Structures are given as structure tokens and as C-alpha cells.
XYZ file of C-alpha atoms in Angstrom:
169
model
C -117.825 16.214 -11.889
C -114.616 18.133 -12.877
C -111.447 16.423 -12.056
C -110.074 19.446 -10.226
C -113.111 19.645 -7.888
C -112.878 16.053 -7.211
C -109.177 16.431 -6.473
C -109.902 19.106 -3.921
C -112.660 17.178 -2.249
C -110.583 14.245 -1.680
C -107.915 16.388 -0.475
C -110.167 18.153 2.019
C -110.764 14.552 3.591
C -107.164 14.597 4.408
C -106.169 15.783 7.740
C -103.035 16.536 9.621
C -103.575 15.897 13.199
C -100.886 18.093 14.911
C -101.002 16.475 18.122
C -99.852 13.110 16.662
C -97.382 14.626 13.938
C -93.857 13.777 15.145
C -92.200 17.078 13.742
C -94.940 19.220 15.593
C -94.547 17.347 18.794
C -90.677 17.770 18.579
C -90.867 21.508 17.874
C -93.305 22.165 20.767
C -91.473 20.075 23.240
C -88.074 21.992 22.055
C -89.857 25.168 22.704
C -91.297 24.287 26.013
C -88.122 23.024 27.281
C -86.186 25.959 26.128
C -88.522 28.441 27.568
C -88.505 26.623 30.738
C -84.802 26.627 30.823
C -84.521 30.114 29.568
C -86.626 31.487 32.272
C -83.740 30.216 34.874
C -80.913 32.018 33.076
C -82.821 35.030 31.962
C -83.977 35.756 35.742
C -80.317 35.054 37.135
C -78.350 36.792 34.227
C -80.588 38.543 31.922
C -79.701 36.136 28.953
C -81.799 35.210 26.239
C -81.801 32.103 24.403
C -79.110 32.725 21.663
C -76.850 34.594 24.325
C -76.968 31.381 26.560
C -76.184 29.206 23.489
C -73.261 31.317 22.576
C -72.116 31.197 26.333
C -72.431 27.576 26.498
C -70.776 26.806 23.371
C -67.633 28.868 24.168
C -67.797 27.340 27.786
C -67.596 23.766 25.969
C -65.185 24.371 23.263
C -63.231 27.525 24.360
C -61.945 29.751 21.681
C -63.940 29.484 18.452
C -65.451 31.646 15.507
C -68.789 33.066 15.443
C -69.269 30.586 12.383
C -68.546 27.733 14.595
C -70.820 28.838 17.053
C -73.782 29.009 14.635
C -72.849 25.676 13.314
C -72.872 23.951 16.725
C -75.846 25.700 17.999
C -77.851 25.577 14.622
C -78.494 29.354 14.950
C -78.431 31.641 11.937
C -75.357 33.987 11.670
C -77.376 37.244 12.490
C -78.637 35.802 15.640
C -75.148 34.626 16.777
C -73.828 38.050 15.785
C -76.610 39.742 17.816
C -76.093 37.617 20.782
C -72.080 37.930 20.423
C -72.400 41.763 20.226
C -74.694 41.792 23.325
C -72.405 39.458 25.254
C -69.508 41.625 24.484
C -71.229 44.842 25.581
C -71.837 43.109 28.751
C -68.266 42.043 28.879
C -68.933 38.277 28.904
C -67.214 37.678 25.883
C -64.059 38.665 24.216
C -62.880 38.707 20.567
C -59.393 38.007 19.313
C -58.483 38.651 15.604
C -57.122 35.584 13.532
C -53.855 36.575 12.334
C -54.003 33.803 9.504
C -57.314 35.524 8.424
C -58.021 39.077 9.227
C -61.548 38.800 8.435
C -62.176 36.219 11.056
C -61.979 36.430 14.828
C -62.198 34.015 17.691
C -64.407 34.480 20.398
C -64.022 33.091 24.066
C -65.605 33.633 27.401
C -64.059 36.526 29.415
C -63.216 35.982 32.929
C -66.868 37.316 33.888
C -68.348 34.935 31.166
C -66.340 31.971 32.765
C -67.995 33.176 36.300
C -71.506 33.101 34.557
C -70.940 29.823 32.815
C -69.416 28.199 35.873
C -72.704 29.168 37.775
C -75.148 27.883 35.387
C -73.601 24.572 34.258
C -74.866 22.861 37.520
C -77.969 24.921 37.274
C -78.649 23.457 33.741
C -77.407 19.849 34.729
C -80.086 19.996 37.614
C -82.807 21.222 35.156
C -81.806 18.423 32.575
C -81.992 15.859 35.605
C -85.346 17.268 36.635
C -86.618 16.860 33.179
C -85.859 13.120 32.875
C -86.862 12.330 36.298
C -88.703 9.122 36.503
C -86.967 7.678 33.474
C -84.961 4.693 34.260
C -81.195 4.480 33.253
C -82.271 2.224 30.422
C -84.981 4.702 29.081
C -82.537 7.651 29.261
C -80.054 5.635 27.231
C -82.887 4.826 24.680
C -84.185 8.332 24.723
C -80.587 9.622 23.723
C -80.312 7.028 21.155
C -83.696 8.010 19.681
C -82.723 11.488 19.689
C -79.542 11.053 18.131
C -81.044 8.983 15.359
C -83.791 11.688 14.673
C -81.230 14.451 14.517
C -78.898 12.367 12.115
C -82.098 11.732 9.922
C -83.227 15.074 10.229
C -79.902 16.407 8.909
C -79.867 13.839 6.028
C -83.184 15.146 5.026
C -82.078 18.739 5.315
C -79.000 17.978 3.033
C -81.421 16.294 0.513
C -79.683 13.075 0.751
C -81.149 9.715 -0.318
C -83.254 9.058 2.978
C -84.851 5.815 1.627
C -81.921 3.867 3.529
C -82.668 3.570 7.448
C -79.944 5.032 9.578
C -77.587 2.313 10.628
C -77.139 1.482 14.296
């Protein structure tokens, strides 16, 4: 038998079961949770996921650049730009030019944007509490620790760092 055929036949025996593949499960979970939460803010304010992330980031940090929003929210710069433009048209976000670097602008929530943010914070917190209902405080702490470790590990993989070393606790 040809070696290439043998290699292909043995490769076809290898299966990836998505239902037990951690990256797939995390992606499904993230999508389901994001869609469920986005249904709430879409219904109330007509916000999409990128717009909500911009509002949440500005509400948390105050005045930041679009680049900072992208870094914090892990959104591509074009997605951030479109979300900011949409929010500015709706007068939920305002822009102030950086006098030290005229190519850059600081973004912040307008008064109307702050009202939306203030209204949505308790809704989002209630959603998060409902999501983890039935978990003990210890399980919530464990989940938080595991998610932190998975995020750190993923960032190391993304950066191409030596991932053979375990993440320290």
C-alpha cells in the first residue's frame, strides 16, 4: 500500500468530537450567553453586541480611545469604529480630540449614554446572577479562577509564547 494512502486512511480514523472539544464548547457558551444578554439590550435600546461593549467599556473606564476599547473588548478596530459611529449618531457617545496627538480622540459617554449605561448595569448584573444561579460561592470562585487561567493561557497561545510551562497560581 502506498504510504500516502496509509497515512490518509489512518488520519480518517482520527475524529474530533466537537461536543467534548473545549475550544468549541467555550465558543458555543460565549455565543449563547452573548445572544441571550444581547436580546435584553437590543429590545430596550436597539443596541447590538459591539455597541453594548463600547458602552460598557466607556461606562467602566470613562474617557478612552477607540484603540483602548478594541484592546479591552477584544474587538477588531473596524467593528469598534462602526459601533462608535452608530453610538455617536444616536448621541450616546461623544468624542474629544487629543490635543497632544490630533490623530487620536478620546471617547466618553454623553449624558444620554450615561443614562443608558446606568439603566443597563443592574440588568446585566441580574443576568449574570441568574446565569450562575445554583452555583455555590465556592463554585463561583472556582469558575472565576478557571476562566482567568484559560484566558491567560489563551493569550499566551495567541502570542506564540512557550506554552509548555503551566500558568502559575
